[in-house]
Amino acid sequence: MAYCPNCHVAIAKDAEDCEVCGTAFGADRWLSLDVLAQPGQRLAAAGLIFKLGLLAVLLPLLGFVLGLLLTWLIPGCQCDPHWGCRGCAADALTELLYFGGFDGALFAVVFVLPVAAVLAAALALLARRHA
């Protein structure tokens, strides 16, 4: 048993076209499917996209928290938006974590997370519609 890739109707393995939608099969045209894609696979992909969006927020936020902890724990470490970090031993790294982490997390919250949420919702809706 094979399936039409266009309308997902069961067809014979050696069929030349689909009786329902008229899709032609052959070497240089569409190929019939051996199994249908399960709707759970699309829902899993939607969940993965949303989790990647959350990860895009949490990783820079973790860097910001780490930079903040470094500025609190290292005596004499001061960070200023105009002058950067001074007295932190690894000034450039602390500055990158502190300011880059905050800016990266803010960018991800405003842009990346909403786009990931919309894509995940569209994919989940598409999976439920085809189920």
Coordinates of C-alpha atoms in Angstrom, one line a residue:
M1 CA 0.0 0.0 0.0
A2 CA 1.3 3.5 -0.9
Y3 CA -0.1 7.0 -0.4
C4 CA -0.6 10.0 -2.6
P5 CA 1.8 12.8 -1.5
N6 CA -0.8 15.4 -2.5
C7 CA -4.0 14.3 -1.0
H8 CA -2.8 11.4 1.3
V9 CA -5.2 8.8 -0.1
A10 CA -4.2 5.2 -0.2
I11 CA -3.2 4.0 -3.7
A12 CA -1.7 0.9 -5.3
K13 CA 2.1 0.8 -5.3
D14 CA 2.3 0.6 -9.1
A15 CA -0.4 3.3 -9.7
E16 CA 0.5 5.8 -12.5
D17 CA -1.8 8.5 -11.1
C18 CA -4.1 9.3 -8.1
E19 CA -7.8 8.6 -8.8
V20 CA -8.8 11.3 -6.3
C21 CA -6.7 14.3 -7.2
G22 CA -5.1 13.3 -10.5
T23 CA -1.5 13.6 -9.4
A24 CA 0.7 11.7 -11.9
F25 CA 3.5 9.4 -10.6
G26 CA 6.7 8.4 -12.3
A27 CA 10.5 8.7 -12.3
D28 CA 10.5 12.4 -13.3
R29 CA 7.3 13.3 -11.4
W30 CA 5.9 12.9 -7.9
L31 CA 6.8 9.7 -6.0
S32 CA 4.2 7.9 -3.9
L33 CA 4.8 7.7 -0.2
D34 CA 5.3 4.5 1.7
V35 CA 4.0 5.8 5.0
L36 CA 2.2 9.0 6.0
A37 CA 3.8 11.6 8.3
Q38 CA 2.4 11.4 11.7
P39 CA 0.8 14.6 13.1
G40 CA 2.8 14.1 16.3
Q41 CA 6.0 14.8 14.4
R42 CA 4.8 18.2 13.4
L43 CA 3.7 19.0 16.9
A44 CA 7.1 17.9 18.2
A45 CA 8.7 20.3 15.7
A46 CA 6.5 23.1 16.9
G47 CA 7.6 22.4 20.5
L48 CA 11.2 22.3 19.4
I49 CA 10.9 25.7 17.7
F50 CA 9.4 27.3 20.8
K51 CA 12.0 25.7 23.1
L52 CA 14.8 27.1 20.8
G53 CA 13.1 30.6 21.1
L54 CA 13.2 30.3 24.9
L55 CA 16.8 29.1 24.8
A56 CA 17.6 32.2 22.7
V57 CA 16.4 34.3 25.7
L58 CA 17.8 32.3 28.5
L59 CA 21.4 31.9 27.3
P60 CA 22.1 35.7 27.1
L61 CA 20.2 36.2 30.3
L62 CA 22.4 33.6 32.0
G63 CA 25.4 35.6 30.7
F64 CA 24.0 38.8 32.1
V65 CA 23.4 37.2 35.5
L66 CA 27.0 35.7 35.5
G67 CA 28.4 39.2 34.6
L68 CA 26.3 40.8 37.4
L69 CA 27.6 38.2 39.9
L70 CA 31.2 38.8 38.9
T71 CA 30.8 42.6 39.4
W72 CA 29.3 42.0 42.9
L73 CA 31.8 39.3 44.0
I74 CA 35.1 40.8 42.7
P75 CA 36.3 43.6 45.0
G76 CA 36.9 46.8 43.1
C77 CA 35.1 45.7 39.9
Q78 CA 33.0 48.5 38.5
C79 CA 31.0 48.4 35.3
D80 CA 29.8 51.6 33.5
P81 CA 27.9 51.7 30.2
H82 CA 30.2 54.4 28.9
W83 CA 33.6 53.3 30.2
G84 CA 33.1 49.5 30.3
C85 CA 34.3 47.3 33.2
R86 CA 37.5 48.1 35.2
G87 CA 39.2 46.2 38.0
C88 CA 37.6 42.8 37.2
A89 CA 40.7 40.9 36.2
A90 CA 39.0 39.8 32.9
D91 CA 37.5 43.2 32.1
A92 CA 36.5 42.4 28.5
L93 CA 34.9 39.1 29.4
T94 CA 32.9 40.6 32.3
E95 CA 31.9 43.5 30.0
L96 CA 30.7 41.1 27.3
L97 CA 28.7 39.1 29.8
Y98 CA 27.3 42.0 31.6
F99 CA 26.3 44.3 28.8
G100 CA 26.1 41.9 25.9
G101 CA 24.0 39.5 27.9
F102 CA 21.5 42.1 28.8
D103 CA 21.3 43.5 25.2
G104 CA 21.1 39.9 23.8
A105 CA 18.4 38.9 26.1
L106 CA 16.4 42.0 25.5
F107 CA 16.7 41.5 21.7
A108 CA 15.6 37.9 22.0
V109 CA 12.6 38.8 24.1
V110 CA 11.5 41.5 21.7
F111 CA 12.2 39.8 18.4
V112 CA 13.3 36.1 18.6
L113 CA 10.8 34.8 21.1
P114 CA 7.6 36.2 19.4
V115 CA 8.8 34.9 16.0
A116 CA 9.4 31.5 17.4
A117 CA 6.0 31.5 19.2
V118 CA 4.2 32.5 15.9
L119 CA 6.1 29.8 13.9
A120 CA 5.4 27.2 16.5
A121 CA 1.7 28.1 16.7
A122 CA 1.4 28.1 12.9
L123 CA 3.1 24.7 12.6
A124 CA 0.9 23.2 15.4
L125 CA -2.2 24.6 13.7
L126 CA -1.1 23.1 10.4
A127 CA -0.5 19.8 12.0
R128 CA -3.9 19.7 13.6
R129 CA -5.6 20.8 10.4
H130 CA -4.0 17.9 8.5
A131 CA -4.7 15.3 11.2

